[in-house]
Amino acid sequence: MRRLIPPLAVAATAAGLSLLAWAEYVNWRASHRALGVSTGTDGIEAVVVLGYRDRGPKANFVNRYRVRVGLRSQSSRARESVLVLCGGSVGGDIPEAELMARYARSRGYAGRILLDSTSTTTQENIKNAIALVEDADAIKVVSNPPHAAVGRQYLRSLRPDLADRLARGADYRFGEAPLLKVAAAVIAGRYHARRRAELR
């Protein structure tokens, strides 16, 4: 006799799959938002990695993930590529940018690194990074895709003249880090809801 799957289990599985599919779409869509016309394939590129609250003394899981995204976002065809790591001492004594720099070096990265080690918000990340990236031909802002999109929007509002240089990083891969995608999608939803409420 065939054993039936309980309806509650079927419903829970369907809900879970729907949540993952929704988060996948939100992250994919965000990875294409607020981009410029630069392809980021030649010239000088700056890859801006946005930090996440970190107690230290080592980079936490989220910041390690973001550094890996930053490293894989660097173009092999760029004449020069610089990694710009952003984040101050928000959750601990050591700035997030320094923790991320140590992690990048531990992975064998020997390229150029610039640090913004004083910012405490995403808007400050971008504001402080501008002086470090304004001479680049292509600017890639990376993090979780919805967070990176917010960063690009801030850059557009602060320095419209740099908007066309915004290029897509490699922060979206299908099926990668599904729980981070769900968290990022939920946080993005709350952020945009607050922004809409403020504009009313």
mmCIF file with all atom_site columns, C-alpha atoms in Angstrom:
data_model
loop_
_atom_site.group_PDB
_atom_site.id
_atom_site.type_symbol
_atom_site.label_atom_id
_atom_site.label_alt_id
_atom_site.label_comp_id
_atom_site.label_asym_id
_atom_site.label_entity_id
_atom_site.label_seq_id
_atom_site.pdbx_PDB_ins_code
_atom_site.Cartn_x
_atom_site.Cartn_y
_atom_site.Cartn_z
_atom_site.occupancy
_atom_site.B_iso_or_equiv
_atom_site.pdbx_formal_charge
_atom_site.auth_seq_id
_atom_site.auth_comp_id
_atom_site.auth_asym_id
_atom_site.auth_atom_id
_atom_site.pdbx_PDB_model_num
ATOM 1   C CA . MET A 1 1   ? 0.000  0.000  0.000   1.00 0.00 ? 1   MET A CA 1
ATOM 2   C CA . ARG A 1 2   ? 1.434  3.369  -1.033  1.00 0.00 ? 2   ARG A CA 1
ATOM 3   C CA . ARG A 1 3   ? 2.283  5.641  1.871   1.00 0.00 ? 3   ARG A CA 1
ATOM 4   C CA . LEU A 1 4   ? 0.801  9.103  1.495   1.00 0.00 ? 4   LEU A CA 1
ATOM 5   C CA . ILE A 1 5   ? 2.767  12.221 2.348   1.00 0.00 ? 5   ILE A CA 1
ATOM 6   C CA . PRO A 1 6   ? 0.943  14.263 4.997   1.00 0.00 ? 6   PRO A CA 1
ATOM 7   C CA . PRO A 1 7   ? -0.726 17.359 3.511   1.00 0.00 ? 7   PRO A CA 1
ATOM 8   C CA . LEU A 1 8   ? 1.021  19.572 6.067   1.00 0.00 ? 8   LEU A CA 1
ATOM 9   C CA . ALA A 1 9   ? 4.428  18.349 4.884   1.00 0.00 ? 9   ALA A CA 1
ATOM 10  C CA . VAL A 1 10  ? 3.462  18.987 1.263   1.00 0.00 ? 10  VAL A CA 1
ATOM 11  C CA . ALA A 1 11  ? 2.273  22.492 2.126   1.00 0.00 ? 11  ALA A CA 1
ATOM 12  C CA . ALA A 1 12  ? 5.431  23.228 4.130   1.00 0.00 ? 12  ALA A CA 1
ATOM 13  C CA . THR A 1 13  ? 7.656  21.997 1.298   1.00 0.00 ? 13  THR A CA 1
ATOM 14  C CA . ALA A 1 14  ? 5.763  24.058 -1.262  1.00 0.00 ? 14  ALA A CA 1
ATOM 15  C CA . ALA A 1 15  ? 5.979  27.156 0.945   1.00 0.00 ? 15  ALA A CA 1
ATOM 16  C CA . GLY A 1 16  ? 9.710  26.659 1.434   1.00 0.00 ? 16  GLY A CA 1
ATOM 17  C CA . LEU A 1 17  ? 10.341 26.241 -2.285  1.00 0.00 ? 17  LEU A CA 1
ATOM 18  C CA . SER A 1 18  ? 8.234  29.318 -3.039  1.00 0.00 ? 18  SER A CA 1
ATOM 19  C CA . LEU A 1 19  ? 10.238 31.343 -0.536  1.00 0.00 ? 19  LEU A CA 1
ATOM 20  C CA . LEU A 1 20  ? 13.523 30.244 -2.104  1.00 0.00 ? 20  LEU A CA 1
ATOM 21  C CA . ALA A 1 21  ? 12.252 30.982 -5.618  1.00 0.00 ? 21  ALA A CA 1
ATOM 22  C CA . TRP A 1 22  ? 11.061 34.434 -4.536  1.00 0.00 ? 22  TRP A CA 1
ATOM 23  C CA . ALA A 1 23  ? 14.414 35.227 -2.907  1.00 0.00 ? 23  ALA A CA 1
ATOM 24  C CA . GLU A 1 24  ? 16.263 33.975 -6.001  1.00 0.00 ? 24  GLU A CA 1
ATOM 25  C CA . TYR A 1 25  ? 14.234 36.323 -8.208  1.00 0.00 ? 25  TYR A CA 1
ATOM 26  C CA . VAL A 1 26  ? 14.636 39.319 -5.870  1.00 0.00 ? 26  VAL A CA 1
ATOM 27  C CA . ASN A 1 27  ? 18.409 38.834 -5.806  1.00 0.00 ? 27  ASN A CA 1
ATOM 28  C CA . TRP A 1 28  ? 18.660 38.311 -9.572  1.00 0.00 ? 28  TRP A CA 1
ATOM 29  C CA . ARG A 1 29  ? 16.604 41.423 -10.262 1.00 0.00 ? 29  ARG A CA 1
ATOM 30  C CA . ALA A 1 30  ? 18.653 43.495 -7.786  1.00 0.00 ? 30  ALA A CA 1
ATOM 31  C CA . SER A 1 31  ? 21.896 42.428 -9.478  1.00 0.00 ? 31  SER A CA 1
ATOM 32  C CA . HIS A 1 32  ? 20.718 44.254 -12.641 1.00 0.00 ? 32  HIS A CA 1
ATOM 33  C CA . ARG A 1 33  ? 19.491 47.402 -10.899 1.00 0.00 ? 33  ARG A CA 1
ATOM 34  C CA . ALA A 1 34  ? 21.081 50.901 -10.970 1.00 0.00 ? 34  ALA A CA 1
ATOM 35  C CA . LEU A 1 35  ? 23.864 49.952 -13.377 1.00 0.00 ? 35  LEU A CA 1
ATOM 36  C CA . GLY A 1 36  ? 25.624 52.283 -15.792 1.00 0.00 ? 36  GLY A CA 1
ATOM 37  C CA . VAL A 1 37  ? 26.874 51.687 -19.311 1.00 0.00 ? 37  VAL A CA 1
ATOM 38  C CA . SER A 1 38  ? 30.381 50.529 -18.393 1.00 0.00 ? 38  SER A CA 1
ATOM 39  C CA . THR A 1 39  ? 31.151 46.894 -19.119 1.00 0.00 ? 39  THR A CA 1
ATOM 40  C CA . GLY A 1 40  ? 34.102 46.885 -16.752 1.00 0.00 ? 40  GLY A CA 1
ATOM 41  C CA . THR A 1 41  ? 36.184 44.844 -19.187 1.00 0.00 ? 41  THR A CA 1
ATOM 42  C CA . ASP A 1 42  ? 39.185 47.133 -19.655 1.00 0.00 ? 42  ASP A CA 1
ATOM 43  C CA . GLY A 1 43  ? 40.830 50.196 -18.181 1.00 0.00 ? 43  GLY A CA 1
ATOM 44  C CA . ILE A 1 44  ? 40.977 50.704 -14.432 1.00 0.00 ? 44  ILE A CA 1
ATOM 45  C CA . GLU A 1 45  ? 38.293 49.091 -12.289 1.00 0.00 ? 45  GLU A CA 1
ATOM 46  C CA . ALA A 1 46  ? 37.440 49.494 -8.614  1.00 0.00 ? 46  ALA A CA 1
ATOM 47  C CA . VAL A 1 47  ? 35.543 46.740 -6.828  1.00 0.00 ? 47  VAL A CA 1
ATOM 48  C CA . VAL A 1 48  ? 33.817 48.163 -3.749  1.00 0.00 ? 48  VAL A CA 1
ATOM 49  C CA . VAL A 1 49  ? 32.937 45.553 -1.120  1.00 0.00 ? 49  VAL A CA 1
ATOM 50  C CA . LEU A 1 50  ? 30.350 46.695 1.432   1.00 0.00 ? 50  LEU A CA 1
ATOM 51  C CA . GLY A 1 51  ? 30.958 45.432 4.962   1.00 0.00 ? 51  GLY A CA 1
ATOM 52  C CA . TYR A 1 52  ? 28.664 43.793 7.482   1.00 0.00 ? 52  TYR A CA 1
ATOM 53  C CA . ARG A 1 53  ? 28.585 44.210 11.272  1.00 0.00 ? 53  ARG A CA 1
ATOM 54  C CA . ASP A 1 54  ? 31.499 42.127 12.595  1.00 0.00 ? 54  ASP A CA 1
ATOM 55  C CA . ARG A 1 55  ? 32.694 41.444 16.136  1.00 0.00 ? 55  ARG A CA 1
ATOM 56  C CA . GLY A 1 56  ? 36.073 40.061 15.037  1.00 0.00 ? 56  GLY A CA 1
ATOM 57  C CA . PRO A 1 57  ? 38.778 39.091 15.634  1.00 0.00 ? 57  PRO A CA 1
ATOM 58  C CA . LYS A 1 58  ? 38.319 37.357 12.266  1.00 0.00 ? 58  LYS A CA 1
ATOM 59  C CA . ALA A 1 59  ? 35.962 38.184 9.421   1.00 0.00 ? 59  ALA A CA 1
ATOM 60  C CA . ASN A 1 60  ? 32.567 36.593 9.955   1.00 0.00 ? 60  ASN A CA 1
ATOM 61  C CA . PHE A 1 61  ? 30.704 34.377 7.480   1.00 0.00 ? 61  PHE A CA 1
ATOM 62  C CA . VAL A 1 62  ? 28.919 37.236 5.710   1.00 0.00 ? 62  VAL A CA 1
ATOM 63  C CA . ASN A 1 63  ? 32.052 39.340 5.251   1.00 0.00 ? 63  ASN A CA 1
ATOM 64  C CA . ARG A 1 64  ? 34.043 36.320 4.059   1.00 0.00 ? 64  ARG A CA 1
ATOM 65  C CA . TYR A 1 65  ? 31.342 35.661 1.477   1.00 0.00 ? 65  TYR A CA 1
ATOM 66  C CA . ARG A 1 66  ? 31.371 39.292 0.350   1.00 0.00 ? 66  ARG A CA 1
ATOM 67  C CA . VAL A 1 67  ? 35.154 39.314 -0.019  1.00 0.00 ? 67  VAL A CA 1
ATOM 68  C CA . ARG A 1 68  ? 34.981 36.184 -2.179  1.00 0.00 ? 68  ARG A CA 1
ATOM 69  C CA . VAL A 1 69  ? 32.352 37.908 -4.308  1.00 0.00 ? 69  VAL A CA 1
ATOM 70  C CA . GLY A 1 70  ? 34.631 40.934 -4.605  1.00 0.00 ? 70  GLY A CA 1
ATOM 71  C CA . LEU A 1 71  ? 37.573 38.831 -5.696  1.00 0.00 ? 71  LEU A CA 1
ATOM 72  C CA . ARG A 1 72  ? 35.628 36.948 -8.339  1.00 0.00 ? 72  ARG A CA 1
ATOM 73  C CA . SER A 1 73  ? 34.174 40.247 -9.596  1.00 0.00 ? 73  SER A CA 1
ATOM 74  C CA . GLN A 1 74  ? 37.610 41.458 -10.668 1.00 0.00 ? 74  GLN A CA 1
ATOM 75  C CA . SER A 1 75  ? 38.049 41.336 -14.424 1.00 0.00 ? 75  SER A CA 1
ATOM 76  C CA . SER A 1 76  ? 41.116 39.613 -15.825 1.00 0.00 ? 76  SER A CA 1
ATOM 77  C CA . ARG A 1 77  ? 40.948 42.040 -18.755 1.00 0.00 ? 77  ARG A CA 1
ATOM 78  C CA . ALA A 1 78  ? 41.152 45.183 -16.631 1.00 0.00 ? 78  ALA A CA 1
ATOM 79  C CA . ARG A 1 79  ? 44.380 47.116 -16.973 1.00 0.00 ? 79  ARG A CA 1
ATOM 80  C CA . GLU A 1 80  ? 44.340 47.554 -13.195 1.00 0.00 ? 80  GLU A CA 1
ATOM 81  C CA . SER A 1 81  ? 41.921 46.369 -10.527 1.00 0.00 ? 81  SER A CA 1
ATOM 82  C CA . VAL A 1 82  ? 41.725 47.626 -6.966  1.00 0.00 ? 82  VAL A CA 1
ATOM 83  C CA . LEU A 1 83  ? 39.727 46.115 -4.126  1.00 0.00 ? 83  LEU A CA 1
ATOM 84  C CA . VAL A 1 84  ? 38.022 48.768 -1.983  1.00 0.00 ? 84  VAL A CA 1
ATOM 85  C CA . LEU A 1 85  ? 36.880 47.344 1.374   1.00 0.00 ? 85  LEU A CA 1
ATOM 86  C CA . CYS A 1 86  ? 34.393 49.345 3.427   1.00 0.00 ? 86  CYS A CA 1
ATOM 87  C CA . GLY A 1 87  ? 33.364 49.214 7.070   1.00 0.00 ? 87  GLY A CA 1
ATOM 88  C CA . GLY A 1 88  ? 34.309 50.693 10.408  1.00 0.00 ? 88  GLY A CA 1
ATOM 89  C CA . SER A 1 89  ? 34.238 49.343 13.964  1.00 0.00 ? 89  SER A CA 1
ATOM 90  C CA . VAL A 1 90  ? 30.502 48.764 14.151  1.00 0.00 ? 90  VAL A CA 1
ATOM 91  C CA . GLY A 1 91  ? 30.310 45.416 15.948  1.00 0.00 ? 91  GLY A CA 1
ATOM 92  C CA . GLY A 1 92  ? 33.772 45.173 17.508  1.00 0.00 ? 92  GLY A CA 1
ATOM 93  C CA . ASP A 1 93  ? 37.108 46.901 18.044  1.00 0.00 ? 93  ASP A CA 1
ATOM 94  C CA . ILE A 1 94  ? 38.602 46.115 14.636  1.00 0.00 ? 94  ILE A CA 1
ATOM 95  C CA . PRO A 1 95  ? 37.159 47.839 11.553  1.00 0.00 ? 95  PRO A CA 1
ATOM 96  C CA . GLU A 1 96  ? 35.302 45.501 9.216   1.00 0.00 ? 96  GLU A CA 1
ATOM 97  C CA . ALA A 1 97  ? 37.455 46.728 6.327   1.00 0.00 ? 97  ALA A CA 1
ATOM 98  C CA . GLU A 1 98  ? 40.614 45.517 8.085   1.00 0.00 ? 98  GLU A CA 1
ATOM 99  C CA . LEU A 1 99  ? 39.082 42.132 8.871   1.00 0.00 ? 99  LEU A CA 1
ATOM 100 C CA . MET A 1 100 ? 38.077 41.728 5.240   1.00 0.00 ? 100 MET A CA 1
ATOM 101 C CA . ALA A 1 101 ? 41.532 42.789 4.047   1.00 0.00 ? 101 ALA A CA 1
ATOM 102 C CA . ARG A 1 102 ? 43.150 40.129 6.238   1.00 0.00 ? 102 ARG A CA 1
ATOM 103 C CA . TYR A 1 103 ? 40.784 37.532 4.826   1.00 0.00 ? 103 TYR A CA 1
ATOM 104 C CA . ALA A 1 104 ? 41.504 38.578 1.236   1.00 0.00 ? 104 ALA A CA 1
ATOM 105 C CA . ARG A 1 105 ? 45.242 38.248 1.863   1.00 0.00 ? 105 ARG A CA 1
ATOM 106 C CA . SER A 1 106 ? 44.739 34.856 3.534   1.00 0.00 ? 106 SER A CA 1
ATOM 107 C CA . ARG A 1 107 ? 43.132 33.675 0.295   1.00 0.00 ? 107 ARG A CA 1
ATOM 108 C CA . GLY A 1 108 ? 46.270 34.616 -1.604  1.00 0.00 ? 108 GLY A CA 1
ATOM 109 C CA . TYR A 1 109 ? 45.130 37.950 -3.011  1.00 0.00 ? 109 TYR A CA 1
ATOM 110 C CA . ALA A 1 110 ? 48.236 40.041 -3.607  1.00 0.00 ? 110 ALA A CA 1
ATOM 111 C CA . GLY A 1 111 ? 46.657 42.929 -5.481  1.00 0.00 ? 111 GLY A CA 1
ATOM 112 C CA . ARG A 1 112 ? 45.985 46.484 -4.445  1.00 0.00 ? 112 ARG A CA 1
ATOM 113 C CA . ILE A 1 113 ? 43.625 47.103 -1.513  1.00 0.00 ? 113 ILE A CA 1
ATOM 114 C CA . LEU A 1 114 ? 42.184 50.415 -0.332  1.00 0.00 ? 114 LEU A CA 1
ATOM 115 C CA . LEU A 1 115 ? 40.287 50.725 2.937   1.00 0.00 ? 115 LEU A CA 1
ATOM 116 C CA . ASP A 1 116 ? 37.421 52.811 4.227   1.00 0.00 ? 116 ASP A CA 1
ATOM 117 C CA . SER A 1 117 ? 37.701 51.921 7.908   1.00 0.00 ? 117 SER A CA 1
ATOM 118 C CA . THR A 1 118 ? 35.476 54.604 9.471   1.00 0.00 ? 118 THR A CA 1
ATOM 119 C CA . SER A 1 119 ? 32.006 54.222 7.943   1.00 0.00 ? 119 SER A CA 1
ATOM 120 C CA . THR A 1 120 ? 29.128 52.793 9.978   1.00 0.00 ? 120 THR A CA 1
ATOM 121 C CA . THR A 1 121 ? 26.286 52.736 7.412   1.00 0.00 ? 121 THR A CA 1
ATOM 122 C CA . THR A 1 122 ? 25.882 51.782 3.764   1.00 0.00 ? 122 THR A CA 1
ATOM 123 C CA . GLN A 1 123 ? 25.514 55.428 2.795   1.00 0.00 ? 123 GLN A CA 1
ATOM 124 C CA . GLU A 1 124 ? 28.771 56.252 4.598   1.00 0.00 ? 124 GLU A CA 1
ATOM 125 C CA . ASN A 1 125 ? 30.436 53.256 2.888   1.00 0.00 ? 125 ASN A CA 1
ATOM 126 C CA . ILE A 1 126 ? 29.659 54.811 -0.473  1.00 0.00 ? 126 ILE A CA 1
ATOM 127 C CA . LYS A 1 127 ? 30.364 58.404 0.539   1.00 0.00 ? 127 LYS A CA 1
ATOM 128 C CA . ASN A 1 128 ? 33.798 57.483 1.922   1.00 0.00 ? 128 ASN A CA 1
ATOM 129 C CA . ALA A 1 129 ? 34.622 55.232 -1.023  1.00 0.00 ? 129 ALA A CA 1
ATOM 130 C CA . ILE A 1 130 ? 34.019 57.935 -3.624  1.00 0.00 ? 130 ILE A CA 1
ATOM 131 C CA . ALA A 1 131 ? 37.446 59.503 -3.205  1.00 0.00 ? 131 ALA A CA 1
ATOM 132 C CA . LEU A 1 132 ? 38.985 56.049 -3.639  1.00 0.00 ? 132 LEU A CA 1
ATOM 133 C CA . VAL A 1 133 ? 37.124 55.146 -6.844  1.00 0.00 ? 133 VAL A CA 1
ATOM 134 C CA . GLU A 1 134 ? 36.437 58.391 -8.728  1.00 0.00 ? 134 GLU A CA 1
ATOM 135 C CA . ASP A 1 135 ? 39.397 57.876 -11.073 1.00 0.00 ? 135 ASP A CA 1
ATOM 136 C CA . ALA A 1 136 ? 38.302 54.359 -12.073 1.00 0.00 ? 136 ALA A CA 1
ATOM 137 C CA . ASP A 1 137 ? 36.823 53.641 -15.491 1.00 0.00 ? 137 ASP A CA 1
ATOM 138 C CA . ALA A 1 138 ? 34.494 51.005 -14.047 1.00 0.00 ? 138 ALA A CA 1
ATOM 139 C CA . ILE A 1 139 ? 33.054 50.796 -10.531 1.00 0.00 ? 139 ILE A CA 1
ATOM 140 C CA . LYS A 1 140 ? 31.579 47.547 -9.221  1.00 0.00 ? 140 LYS A CA 1
ATOM 141 C CA . VAL A 1 141 ? 29.690 47.709 -5.919  1.00 0.00 ? 141 VAL A CA 1
ATOM 142 C CA . VAL A 1 142 ? 29.283 44.219 -4.479  1.00 0.00 ? 142 VAL A CA 1
ATOM 143 C CA . SER A 1 143 ? 27.623 42.617 -1.485  1.00 0.00 ? 143 SER A CA 1
ATOM 144 C CA . ASN A 1 144 ? 24.422 40.600 -1.365  1.00 0.00 ? 144 ASN A CA 1
ATOM 145 C CA . PRO A 1 145 ? 22.695 41.807 -4.578  1.00 0.00 ? 145 PRO A CA 1
ATOM 146 C CA . PRO A 1 146 ? 19.872 43.860 -2.932  1.00 0.00 ? 146 PRO A CA 1
ATOM 147 C CA . HIS A 1 147 ? 22.415 45.554 -0.649  1.00 0.00 ? 147 HIS A CA 1
ATOM 148 C CA . ALA A 1 148 ? 24.759 46.265 -3.560  1.00 0.00 ? 148 ALA A CA 1
ATOM 149 C CA . ALA A 1 149 ? 21.859 47.800 -5.502  1.00 0.00 ? 149 ALA A CA 1
ATOM 150 C CA . VAL A 1 150 ? 21.191 50.180 -2.607  1.00 0.00 ? 150 VAL A CA 1
ATOM 151 C CA . GLY A 1 151 ? 24.875 51.096 -2.638  1.00 0.00 ? 151 GLY A CA 1
ATOM 152 C CA . ARG A 1 152 ? 24.749 51.859 -6.361  1.00 0.00 ? 152 ARG A CA 1
ATOM 153 C CA . GLN A 1 153 ? 21.676 54.019 -5.841  1.00 0.00 ? 153 GLN A CA 1
ATOM 154 C CA . TYR A 1 154 ? 23.495 55.980 -3.141  1.00 0.00 ? 154 TYR A CA 1
ATOM 155 C CA . LEU A 1 155 ? 26.437 56.506 -5.478  1.00 0.00 ? 155 LEU A CA 1
ATOM 156 C CA . ARG A 1 156 ? 24.096 57.723 -8.203  1.00 0.00 ? 156 ARG A CA 1
ATOM 157 C CA . SER A 1 157 ? 22.519 60.258 -5.846  1.00 0.00 ? 157 SER A CA 1
ATOM 158 C CA . LEU A 1 158 ? 25.805 61.457 -4.361  1.00 0.00 ? 158 LEU A CA 1
ATOM 159 C CA . ARG A 1 159 ? 27.808 61.571 -7.602  1.00 0.00 ? 159 ARG A CA 1
ATOM 160 C CA . PRO A 1 160 ? 25.605 61.424 -10.708 1.00 0.00 ? 160 PRO A CA 1
ATOM 161 C CA . ASP A 1 161 ? 28.703 61.987 -12.830 1.00 0.00 ? 161 ASP A CA 1
ATOM 162 C CA . LEU A 1 162 ? 29.990 58.537 -11.794 1.00 0.00 ? 162 LEU A CA 1
ATOM 163 C CA . ALA A 1 163 ? 26.714 56.693 -12.470 1.00 0.00 ? 163 ALA A CA 1
ATOM 164 C CA . ASP A 1 164 ? 27.616 55.615 -16.015 1.00 0.00 ? 164 ASP A CA 1
ATOM 165 C CA . ARG A 1 165 ? 30.728 53.868 -14.689 1.00 0.00 ? 165 ARG A CA 1
ATOM 166 C CA . LEU A 1 166 ? 28.734 51.465 -12.523 1.00 0.00 ? 166 LEU A CA 1
ATOM 167 C CA . ALA A 1 167 ? 29.334 47.950 -13.801 1.00 0.00 ? 167 ALA A CA 1
ATOM 168 C CA . ARG A 1 168 ? 27.835 44.658 -12.725 1.00 0.00 ? 168 ARG A CA 1
ATOM 169 C CA . GLY A 1 169 ? 29.832 42.573 -10.275 1.00 0.00 ? 169 GLY A CA 1
ATOM 170 C CA . ALA A 1 170 ? 29.624 38.798 -9.796  1.00 0.00 ? 170 ALA A CA 1
ATOM 171 C CA . ASP A 1 171 ? 27.431 38.916 -6.705  1.00 0.00 ? 171 ASP A CA 1
ATOM 172 C CA . TYR A 1 172 ? 24.603 36.838 -8.192  1.00 0.00 ? 172 TYR A CA 1
ATOM 173 C CA . ARG A 1 173 ? 24.920 33.126 -8.920  1.00 0.00 ? 173 ARG A CA 1
ATOM 174 C CA . PHE A 1 174 ? 21.893 30.913 -9.268  1.00 0.00 ? 174 PHE A CA 1
ATOM 175 C CA . GLY A 1 175 ? 21.407 28.619 -6.272  1.00 0.00 ? 175 GLY A CA 1
ATOM 176 C CA . GLU A 1 176 ? 24.313 30.054 -4.282  1.00 0.00 ? 176 GLU A CA 1
ATOM 177 C CA . ALA A 1 177 ? 23.910 30.854 -0.560  1.00 0.00 ? 177 ALA A CA 1
ATOM 178 C CA . PRO A 1 178 ? 20.093 30.426 -0.531  1.00 0.00 ? 178 PRO A CA 1
ATOM 179 C CA . LEU A 1 179 ? 19.631 31.392 3.121   1.00 0.00 ? 179 LEU A CA 1
ATOM 180 C CA . LEU A 1 180 ? 21.649 34.581 2.631   1.00 0.00 ? 180 LEU A CA 1
ATOM 181 C CA . LYS A 1 181 ? 19.461 35.366 -0.372  1.00 0.00 ? 181 LYS A CA 1
ATOM 182 C CA . VAL A 1 182 ? 16.299 34.936 1.693   1.00 0.00 ? 182 VAL A CA 1
ATOM 183 C CA . ALA A 1 183 ? 17.676 37.199 4.437   1.00 0.00 ? 183 ALA A CA 1
ATOM 184 C CA . ALA A 1 184 ? 18.821 39.800 1.906   1.00 0.00 ? 184 ALA A CA 1
ATOM 185 C CA . ALA A 1 185 ? 15.454 39.765 0.144   1.00 0.00 ? 185 ALA A CA 1
ATOM 186 C CA . VAL A 1 186 ? 13.537 40.226 3.410   1.00 0.00 ? 186 VAL A CA 1
ATOM 187 C CA . ILE A 1 187 ? 15.812 43.077 4.533   1.00 0.00 ? 187 ILE A CA 1
ATOM 188 C CA . ALA A 1 188 ? 15.490 44.712 1.102   1.00 0.00 ? 188 ALA A CA 1
ATOM 189 C CA . GLY A 1 189 ? 11.711 44.478 1.323   1.00 0.00 ? 189 GLY A CA 1
ATOM 190 C CA . ARG A 1 190 ? 11.693 46.225 4.684   1.00 0.00 ? 190 ARG A CA 1
ATOM 191 C CA . TYR A 1 191 ? 14.099 48.887 3.439   1.00 0.00 ? 191 TYR A CA 1
ATOM 192 C CA . HIS A 1 192 ? 11.987 49.723 0.391   1.00 0.00 ? 192 HIS A CA 1
ATOM 193 C CA . ALA A 1 193 ? 8.798  49.730 2.494   1.00 0.00 ? 193 ALA A CA 1
ATOM 194 C CA . ARG A 1 194 ? 10.387 52.312 4.820   1.00 0.00 ? 194 ARG A CA 1
ATOM 195 C CA . ARG A 1 195 ? 11.476 54.414 1.882   1.00 0.00 ? 195 ARG A CA 1
ATOM 196 C CA . ARG A 1 196 ? 7.991  54.388 0.395   1.00 0.00 ? 196 ARG A CA 1
ATOM 197 C CA . ALA A 1 197 ? 6.519  55.371 3.766   1.00 0.00 ? 197 ALA A CA 1
ATOM 198 C CA . GLU A 1 198 ? 8.965  58.272 4.048   1.00 0.00 ? 198 GLU A CA 1
ATOM 199 C CA . LEU A 1 199 ? 7.944  59.573 0.625   1.00 0.00 ? 199 LEU A CA 1
ATOM 200 C CA . ARG A 1 200 ? 4.228  59.676 1.439   1.00 0.00 ? 200 ARG A CA 1
#
